[in-house]
């Protein structure tokens, strides 16, 4: 028997980032700058059971649960999170909703072939459109602001990279035009050498979208349990259910979906290496009219630098400026003091970059700073597939910074796969529909310096951007 969930309508989760945060993470659910939190859910206690258990109440997990009960309302679906909905990356992401998934289009064409690379891009484009439609379907604005997304550069390396991508887009018949420096200045009054224009894009508050999805799931009878980190699982065989182990109890399920990033390594899941990296952002209070107009207020443009992990900036519906990116922090092995010092240094650097974007920002105060983990794989592709060959245990993770659109698509794919279509035909598959990513033994001494060198190279590239 299903019981109603505990997440109220219109709620959004709010993450904590440590004592250095100023105001915590912003959750602009109504454009008024007011943040709300999800209602608490009971811990897993004793022995429970369900048809489907989804571990992880971020966008991927909530999308899975939502599409499951949409397809089959009779299913008893339980969502479990180590903390609460949107406590991870989905509550502290970039807010950038734009196409692209996996490697840059030119590298994707070389690796997978032109036809598959084209399908990958079109799938990411459809994912953006689906999230925009989903916000309307849920009846929650989620801070949605439609507009263009510009991937731009100020350096020679970036120009060469964008030129290769532009050539591939043209060869594949995809509408991603090149913008000159003058054309960029018509949209945002910030100097760049050139850029690529992605017309179908938007920005939104990912925490608010996650909260709206959680509320919609609860309204359909999905049960929620919070403050329950997964400690282990015993996959079932035949008719035997999978058993999931939590600190205060167990949960048995016919089918299980693990929509987690950081837990993949600690649980020893055979899904390859999914690095938990920490990324950062800062945000101002509402800007004046001149600053809003200069930074894309008229057309809703958001700008992402073409360098890996380089800064991006976007405006919110109520005129706040968000600047993010910077340094990726590999959390395992870092002391709390070291991680805190890196966050503070990166926030300071982002604030300096923010004020240099335009003269009107020279004295603007920063009202919020936050950090959040994302999952990265070594080949830039997510992992959406079975765990250890078990047909009833699925994994979703490693969206590599493209999670806002693709997480929702991944959840829909897994839900479709769990509830077989009446026609007997499965969903269309893509290169990220796989059981594992490339693996690096992070506990092995030879791997640690290589990983550190890789992350440092990304950090240096980002900081070289003028």
Coordinates of C-alpha atoms in Angstrom, one line a residue:
X1 CA 0.0 0.0 0.0
X2 CA 1.4 3.4 -1.0
X3 CA 1.6 6.2 1.4
X4 CA 1.8 9.9 0.3
X5 CA 5.2 11.5 0.1
X6 CA 6.4 14.2 2.5
X7 CA 7.7 16.8 0.0
X8 CA 5.3 19.7 -0.2
X9 CA 4.3 21.5 -3.5
X10 CA 6.7 24.1 -4.7
X11 CA 9.5 23.3 -2.3
X12 CA 13.1 23.4 -3.2
X13 CA 16.1 21.9 -1.5
X14 CA 18.9 24.1 -0.2
X15 CA 22.4 23.0 0.1
X16 CA 25.1 23.9 2.6
X17 CA 28.6 24.7 1.6
X18 CA 30.3 25.3 4.9
X19 CA 31.0 28.3 7.1
X20 CA 32.5 30.4 4.3
X21 CA 29.2 30.7 2.5
X22 CA 27.5 34.0 2.4
X23 CA 23.8 33.4 2.6
X24 CA 24.1 29.8 1.5
X25 CA 22.8 28.8 -1.9
X26 CA 20.3 31.0 -3.6
X27 CA 16.9 29.4 -4.5
X28 CA 15.0 31.9 -6.6
X29 CA 11.7 30.0 -6.9
X30 CA 9.6 33.0 -7.5
X31 CA 12.1 35.7 -8.6
X32 CA 11.9 37.3 -5.2
X33 CA 15.2 35.9 -3.8
X34 CA 13.4 33.7 -1.2
X35 CA 14.7 30.2 -0.5
X36 CA 12.6 27.3 0.7
X37 CA 13.5 23.9 1.9
X38 CA 12.1 20.4 1.4
X39 CA 10.0 19.0 4.2
X40 CA 11.9 16.3 6.1
X41 CA 11.3 12.7 5.2
X42 CA 11.6 9.7 7.6
X43 CA 14.8 7.7 7.7
X44 CA 14.8 4.1 6.5
X45 CA 14.0 2.0 9.6
X46 CA 13.5 -1.7 9.9
X47 CA 12.7 -3.8 6.9
X48 CA 10.8 -2.2 4.1
X49 CA 9.9 -3.2 0.5
X50 CA 8.9 -1.6 -2.8
X51 CA 8.5 -2.4 -6.5
X52 CA 11.3 0.1 -7.4
X53 CA 13.8 1.8 -5.2
X54 CA 15.6 5.0 -6.6
X55 CA 18.6 5.9 -4.6
X56 CA 19.5 9.6 -5.0
X57 CA 17.0 12.4 -5.0
X58 CA 18.7 14.6 -7.6
X59 CA 17.4 15.4 -11.1
X60 CA 18.3 11.9 -12.4
X61 CA 16.7 10.0 -9.6
X62 CA 13.6 12.2 -9.4
X63 CA 13.2 12.1 -13.2
X64 CA 13.3 8.3 -13.0
X65 CA 10.6 8.2 -10.3
X66 CA 8.5 10.7 -12.1
X67 CA 8.5 8.9 -15.5
X68 CA 8.0 5.6 -13.8
X69 CA 4.8 6.6 -12.1
X70 CA 3.7 8.4 -15.3
X71 CA 4.1 5.2 -17.2
X72 CA 2.7 2.8 -14.6
X73 CA 0.8 4.5 -11.7
X74 CA 0.3 1.2 -10.0
X75 CA 4.0 0.9 -9.2
X76 CA 5.2 1.3 -5.5
X77 CA 8.2 3.6 -6.0
X78 CA 10.5 4.7 -3.1
X79 CA 13.1 7.5 -3.4
X80 CA 15.9 7.5 -0.8
X81 CA 18.6 10.1 -0.3
X82 CA 21.5 10.4 2.0
X83 CA 20.2 13.8 3.0
X84 CA 17.2 15.3 1.1
X85 CA 16.1 16.1 -2.4
X86 CA 18.6 18.3 -4.4
X87 CA 21.2 18.1 -1.6
X88 CA 23.9 17.3 -4.1
X89 CA 24.7 18.6 -7.6
X90 CA 21.1 19.1 -8.6
X91 CA 20.7 21.8 -5.8
X92 CA 24.0 23.6 -6.5
X93 CA 24.5 23.3 -10.3
X94 CA 25.3 26.0 -12.9
X95 CA 21.7 26.6 -13.9
X96 CA 22.8 26.5 -17.5
X97 CA 20.4 24.6 -19.7
X98 CA 21.9 24.1 -23.1
X99 CA 22.7 21.4 -25.7
X100 CA 25.9 19.4 -25.8
X101 CA 26.7 16.1 -24.2
X102 CA 30.0 14.2 -24.0
X103 CA 33.1 15.3 -25.9
X104 CA 33.2 18.3 -28.2
X105 CA 31.4 17.6 -31.4
X106 CA 34.6 17.3 -33.5
X107 CA 36.1 14.7 -31.0
X108 CA 32.7 12.9 -30.9
X109 CA 32.7 12.7 -34.7
X110 CA 36.2 11.2 -34.7
X111 CA 35.4 8.7 -31.9
X112 CA 31.9 7.6 -32.8
X113 CA 31.5 8.6 -36.4
X114 CA 29.6 11.6 -37.9
X115 CA 26.2 9.9 -37.8
X116 CA 26.4 9.0 -34.1
X117 CA 27.9 12.4 -33.2
X118 CA 24.9 14.1 -35.0
X119 CA 22.4 11.9 -33.1
X120 CA 24.2 12.7 -29.8
X121 CA 23.8 16.5 -30.4
X122 CA 20.2 16.2 -31.4
X123 CA 19.5 14.1 -28.3
X124 CA 21.0 16.9 -26.1
X125 CA 18.9 19.4 -28.0
X126 CA 15.7 17.4 -27.4
X127 CA 16.7 17.1 -23.7
X128 CA 16.8 20.9 -23.4
X129 CA 13.4 21.2 -25.0
X130 CA 12.0 18.5 -22.7
X131 CA 13.2 20.3 -19.5
X132 CA 11.6 23.5 -20.7
X133 CA 8.4 21.7 -21.4
X134 CA 8.6 19.9 -18.0
X135 CA 8.7 23.1 -16.1
X136 CA 5.4 24.0 -17.7
X137 CA 4.1 20.5 -17.1
X138 CA 4.9 20.8 -13.4
X139 CA 3.3 24.2 -13.1
X140 CA 6.4 25.6 -11.5
X141 CA 8.4 28.4 -13.2
X142 CA 11.7 27.2 -11.5
X143 CA 13.4 30.5 -12.4
X144 CA 13.2 29.6 -16.1
X145 CA 14.7 32.2 -18.5
X146 CA 14.8 31.2 -22.1
X147 CA 17.4 32.6 -24.4
X148 CA 20.7 31.9 -26.2
X149 CA 23.9 30.3 -25.0
X150 CA 27.2 31.5 -26.3
X151 CA 30.4 29.4 -26.0
X152 CA 33.1 32.0 -26.5
X153 CA 36.8 32.4 -26.2
X154 CA 39.5 35.1 -25.6
X155 CA 42.5 32.9 -26.4
X156 CA 44.2 31.3 -29.4
X157 CA 43.7 27.8 -28.2
X158 CA 40.0 28.5 -27.8
X159 CA 39.8 29.9 -31.3
X160 CA 41.3 26.8 -32.8
X161 CA 39.0 24.5 -30.8
X162 CA 35.9 26.5 -31.7
X163 CA 37.0 26.5 -35.4
X164 CA 37.2 22.7 -35.4
X165 CA 33.8 22.5 -33.8
X166 CA 32.2 25.0 -36.2
X167 CA 33.5 23.0 -39.2
X168 CA 32.1 19.8 -37.8
X169 CA 28.7 21.4 -37.0
X170 CA 28.5 22.6 -40.6
X171 CA 29.5 19.2 -42.0
X172 CA 26.8 17.5 -40.0
X173 CA 24.1 20.0 -41.0
X174 CA 23.6 21.4 -37.5
X175 CA 22.5 25.0 -36.8
X176 CA 25.3 26.3 -34.6
X177 CA 26.6 29.5 -36.2
X178 CA 29.9 31.3 -35.5
X179 CA 29.7 34.7 -33.8
X180 CA 32.2 37.4 -34.5
X181 CA 33.5 39.6 -31.7
X182 CA 31.1 42.3 -32.8
X183 CA 28.2 39.9 -32.9
X184 CA 28.9 38.9 -29.3
X185 CA 29.1 42.5 -28.2
X186 CA 25.6 43.0 -29.6
X187 CA 24.3 40.4 -27.1
X188 CA 26.6 41.0 -24.1
X189 CA 28.9 43.9 -23.6
X190 CA 32.0 41.8 -22.8
X191 CA 34.9 41.4 -25.2
X192 CA 35.5 38.0 -26.7
X193 CA 37.4 37.0 -29.9
X194 CA 34.6 34.7 -31.3
X195 CA 32.0 32.2 -30.2
X196 CA 29.5 29.6 -31.2
X197 CA 25.8 30.4 -30.8
X198 CA 23.4 27.7 -29.4
X199 CA 19.9 29.1 -30.1
X200 CA 17.9 26.6 -28.1
X201 CA 18.9 27.2 -24.5
X202 CA 17.7 28.6 -21.2
X203 CA 18.8 29.1 -17.6
X204 CA 16.9 28.0 -14.5
X205 CA 17.2 27.2 -10.8
X206 CA 18.1 23.5 -10.6
X207 CA 17.2 23.3 -6.9
X208 CA 13.7 24.7 -7.7
X209 CA 13.2 22.2 -10.6
X210 CA 14.3 19.3 -8.3
X211 CA 11.9 20.5 -5.6
X212 CA 9.0 20.7 -8.1
X213 CA 9.8 17.2 -9.4
X214 CA 9.9 15.9 -5.9
X215 CA 6.5 17.5 -5.1
X216 CA 5.0 16.0 -8.3
X217 CA 6.3 12.6 -7.4
X218 CA 4.9 12.8 -3.9
X219 CA 1.5 13.8 -5.3
X220 CA 1.6 10.6 -7.4
X221 CA 2.2 8.4 -4.4
X222 CA 6.0 8.1 -4.5
X223 CA 7.4 7.5 -1.0
X224 CA 10.4 9.5 0.2
X225 CA 13.0 8.6 2.8
X226 CA 15.8 11.1 3.8
X227 CA 18.9 11.1 5.9
X228 CA 19.6 7.5 4.8
X229 CA 23.0 7.0 3.1
X230 CA 23.3 3.7 1.2
X231 CA 25.9 1.4 2.9
X232 CA 25.7 -1.6 0.5
X233 CA 23.5 -3.7 -1.6
X234 CA 23.0 -7.4 -2.4
X235 CA 21.7 -7.8 -5.9
X236 CA 18.9 -10.4 -6.2
X237 CA 18.9 -13.3 -8.6
X238 CA 15.9 -14.8 -10.3
X239 CA 12.7 -14.0 -8.3
X240 CA 14.8 -12.8 -5.2
X241 CA 14.7 -9.0 -4.7
X242 CA 17.7 -6.8 -4.3
X243 CA 18.4 -5.9 -0.7
X244 CA 19.7 -2.4 0.0
X245 CA 21.5 -1.7 3.3
X246 CA 21.1 1.5 5.3
X247 CA 22.4 2.6 8.7
X248 CA 19.0 2.0 10.4
X249 CA 17.3 -0.6 8.2
X250 CA 17.0 -2.4 4.9
X251 CA 14.9 -2.0 1.8
X252 CA 14.0 -4.9 -0.6
X253 CA 13.1 -4.1 -4.2
X254 CA 12.4 -5.9 -7.5
X255 CA 14.2 -3.2 -9.4
X256 CA 16.8 -0.6 -8.2
X257 CA 18.1 2.6 -9.7
X258 CA 21.3 4.1 -8.3
X259 CA 21.3 7.8 -9.3
X260 CA 24.4 8.8 -7.4
X261 CA 27.8 10.2 -8.2
X262 CA 30.0 10.4 -5.1
X263 CA 28.7 7.1 -3.7
X264 CA 29.8 5.1 -6.7
X265 CA 33.4 4.8 -5.5
X266 CA 32.6 4.4 -1.8
X267 CA 30.2 1.6 -2.6
X268 CA 32.6 -0.1 -4.9
X269 CA 30.1 -0.2 -7.8
X270 CA 31.6 -1.7 -11.0
X271 CA 30.7 1.3 -13.1
X272 CA 34.2 2.6 -13.8
X273 CA 35.7 5.8 -12.4
X274 CA 33.3 8.6 -11.7
X275 CA 35.3 11.4 -10.1
X276 CA 33.4 13.5 -7.5
X277 CA 34.6 17.0 -8.4
X278 CA 33.6 20.2 -6.6
X279 CA 32.8 23.3 -8.6
X280 CA 31.9 26.8 -7.5
X281 CA 29.7 29.9 -8.0
X282 CA 29.0 33.3 -6.7
X283 CA 26.0 35.5 -7.2
X284 CA 25.1 39.2 -6.7
X285 CA 22.0 40.9 -5.5
X286 CA 19.6 42.3 -8.2
X287 CA 21.6 44.5 -10.6
X288 CA 20.7 48.0 -11.9
X289 CA 19.1 48.4 -15.4
X290 CA 22.4 49.4 -17.1
X291 CA 24.3 46.3 -15.9
X292 CA 21.4 44.0 -16.7
X293 CA 21.2 45.3 -20.3
X294 CA 25.0 45.0 -20.7
X295 CA 25.1 41.4 -19.6
X296 CA 22.4 39.9 -21.8
X297 CA 19.2 41.2 -20.1
X298 CA 17.4 41.9 -23.4
X299 CA 18.0 38.5 -25.1
X300 CA 18.6 36.2 -22.2
X301 CA 22.1 35.2 -23.4
X302 CA 24.3 33.2 -21.1
X303 CA 28.1 33.0 -21.8
X304 CA 30.3 30.0 -21.2
X305 CA 34.1 30.2 -21.9
X306 CA 35.3 27.5 -24.2
X307 CA 38.2 26.4 -21.9
X308 CA 37.6 23.5 -19.6
X309 CA 36.1 24.6 -16.2
X310 CA 36.5 28.3 -17.2
X311 CA 34.0 30.8 -15.9
X312 CA 30.4 31.2 -17.1
X313 CA 27.9 34.0 -16.3
X314 CA 24.2 34.3 -16.5
X315 CA 21.4 36.5 -15.3
X316 CA 18.5 35.2 -13.2
X317 CA 14.9 36.4 -13.9
X318 CA 15.1 38.9 -11.1
X319 CA 18.3 40.4 -12.4
X320 CA 21.0 38.8 -10.3
X321 CA 24.3 37.8 -11.9
X322 CA 25.7 34.3 -11.3
X323 CA 29.4 33.7 -12.2
X324 CA 30.8 30.2 -11.8
X325 CA 33.4 27.7 -12.8
X326 CA 37.0 28.1 -11.9
X327 CA 38.7 25.2 -10.0
X328 CA 37.7 21.6 -9.9
X329 CA 38.5 20.0 -6.5
X330 CA 38.9 16.2 -6.3
X331 CA 37.5 15.7 -2.8
X332 CA 38.6 12.2 -1.7
X333 CA 41.8 12.5 0.4
X334 CA 41.5 16.3 1.0
X335 CA 41.3 17.4 4.6
X336 CA 38.4 19.6 5.6
X337 CA 40.7 22.6 6.2
X338 CA 42.3 22.2 2.8
X339 CA 39.0 21.8 1.0
X340 CA 37.6 24.9 2.8
X341 CA 40.7 26.9 1.9
X342 CA 40.4 26.0 -1.8
X343 CA 36.7 27.0 -1.8
X344 CA 37.4 30.3 -0.3
X345 CA 40.3 31.0 -2.7
X346 CA 38.1 30.1 -5.7
X347 CA 35.2 32.2 -4.5
X348 CA 37.5 35.2 -4.1
X349 CA 38.9 34.6 -7.6
X350 CA 35.4 34.4 -9.1
X351 CA 34.4 37.6 -7.3
X352 CA 37.4 39.3 -8.9
X353 CA 36.4 38.0 -12.3
X354 CA 32.8 39.1 -11.8
X355 CA 33.8 42.7 -11.2
X356 CA 36.0 42.7 -14.2
X357 CA 33.2 41.7 -16.6
X358 CA 31.9 45.2 -17.0
X359 CA 32.5 48.6 -15.4
X360 CA 29.1 48.7 -13.8
X361 CA 30.1 45.7 -11.6
X362 CA 33.1 47.3 -10.0
X363 CA 31.5 47.8 -6.6
X364 CA 28.6 45.3 -6.8
X365 CA 28.3 43.2 -3.6
X366 CA 28.3 39.4 -3.7
X367 CA 25.3 38.0 -1.8
X368 CA 25.8 34.3 -2.2
X369 CA 28.6 31.8 -2.6
X370 CA 28.2 28.1 -3.0
X371 CA 29.9 24.9 -4.1
X372 CA 28.7 21.6 -5.3
X373 CA 29.9 18.2 -6.5
X374 CA 29.5 16.9 -10.0
X375 CA 30.5 13.5 -11.4
X376 CA 33.2 13.4 -14.1
X377 CA 34.3 10.4 -16.2
X378 CA 37.7 10.2 -17.9
X379 CA 36.1 10.1 -21.4
X380 CA 33.5 12.9 -20.8
X381 CA 30.5 10.5 -21.2
X382 CA 27.9 9.7 -18.6
X383 CA 27.2 6.1 -17.5
X384 CA 23.6 5.0 -17.8
X385 CA 23.4 1.2 -17.6
X386 CA 23.2 -2.0 -15.5
X387 CA 25.4 -2.5 -12.5
X388 CA 27.6 -5.6 -12.7
X389 CA 25.5 -7.2 -15.3
X390 CA 22.4 -7.4 -13.1
X391 CA 19.4 -6.6 -15.2
X392 CA 17.3 -5.3 -12.3
X393 CA 20.0 -2.9 -10.9
X394 CA 20.7 0.4 -12.9
X395 CA 23.2 3.2 -12.5
X396 CA 23.0 6.8 -13.6
X397 CA 26.0 9.1 -13.1
X398 CA 28.9 11.1 -14.4
X399 CA 27.1 13.7 -16.4
X400 CA 30.3 15.7 -16.7
X401 CA 28.7 19.1 -16.3
X402 CA 25.8 18.5 -18.7
X403 CA 23.5 17.2 -16.0
X404 CA 20.8 19.8 -16.0
X405 CA 19.3 18.7 -19.3
X406 CA 20.7 15.2 -19.7
X407 CA 19.9 13.9 -16.1
X408 CA 16.2 14.3 -16.9
X409 CA 16.7 12.5 -20.2
X410 CA 18.6 9.7 -18.5
X411 CA 15.8 9.2 -15.9
X412 CA 13.2 9.0 -18.7
X413 CA 15.4 6.4 -20.5
X414 CA 15.7 4.2 -17.4
X415 CA 12.0 4.5 -16.6
X416 CA 11.2 3.4 -20.2
X417 CA 13.6 0.5 -19.8
X418 CA 12.1 -0.6 -16.5
X419 CA 8.5 -0.4 -17.7
X420 CA 8.7 -2.1 -21.1
X421 CA 6.9 -0.5 -23.9
X422 CA 3.8 -2.3 -25.1
X423 CA 5.3 -2.6 -28.6
X424 CA 8.2 -4.6 -27.3
X425 CA 10.7 -2.1 -28.7
X426 CA 13.2 -0.5 -26.4
X427 CA 14.3 3.2 -26.4
X428 CA 16.9 4.4 -28.9
X429 CA 20.4 4.0 -27.4
X430 CA 23.4 6.3 -27.4
X431 CA 27.1 5.9 -26.5
X432 CA 26.4 6.8 -22.9
X433 CA 24.0 3.9 -22.5
X434 CA 26.8 1.7 -21.2
X435 CA 27.6 -0.3 -18.0
X436 CA 30.8 1.4 -17.1
X437 CA 33.3 4.2 -17.8
X438 CA 37.0 3.9 -18.1
X439 CA 38.5 3.0 -14.8
X440 CA 41.5 4.5 -12.9
X441 CA 42.4 2.9 -9.5
X442 CA 42.3 6.1 -7.4
X443 CA 43.7 4.3 -4.4
X444 CA 46.8 3.1 -6.3
X445 CA 49.8 5.4 -5.8
X446 CA 50.8 5.6 -9.5
X447 CA 47.3 6.9 -10.4
X448 CA 47.2 9.8 -7.9
X449 CA 49.9 12.0 -9.4
X450 CA 48.4 11.5 -12.9
X451 CA 45.0 12.5 -11.6
X452 CA 46.4 15.5 -9.8
X453 CA 48.3 16.6 -12.9
X454 CA 45.2 16.3 -15.0
X455 CA 43.1 18.4 -12.6
X456 CA 45.9 21.0 -12.3
X457 CA 46.1 21.3 -16.1
X458 CA 42.3 22.1 -16.1
X459 CA 42.8 24.6 -13.4
X460 CA 45.7 26.3 -15.1
X461 CA 43.8 26.5 -18.4
X462 CA 40.8 28.1 -16.7
X463 CA 43.0 30.7 -14.9
X464 CA 44.9 31.6 -18.1
X465 CA 41.6 32.9 -19.6
X466 CA 42.0 36.7 -19.7

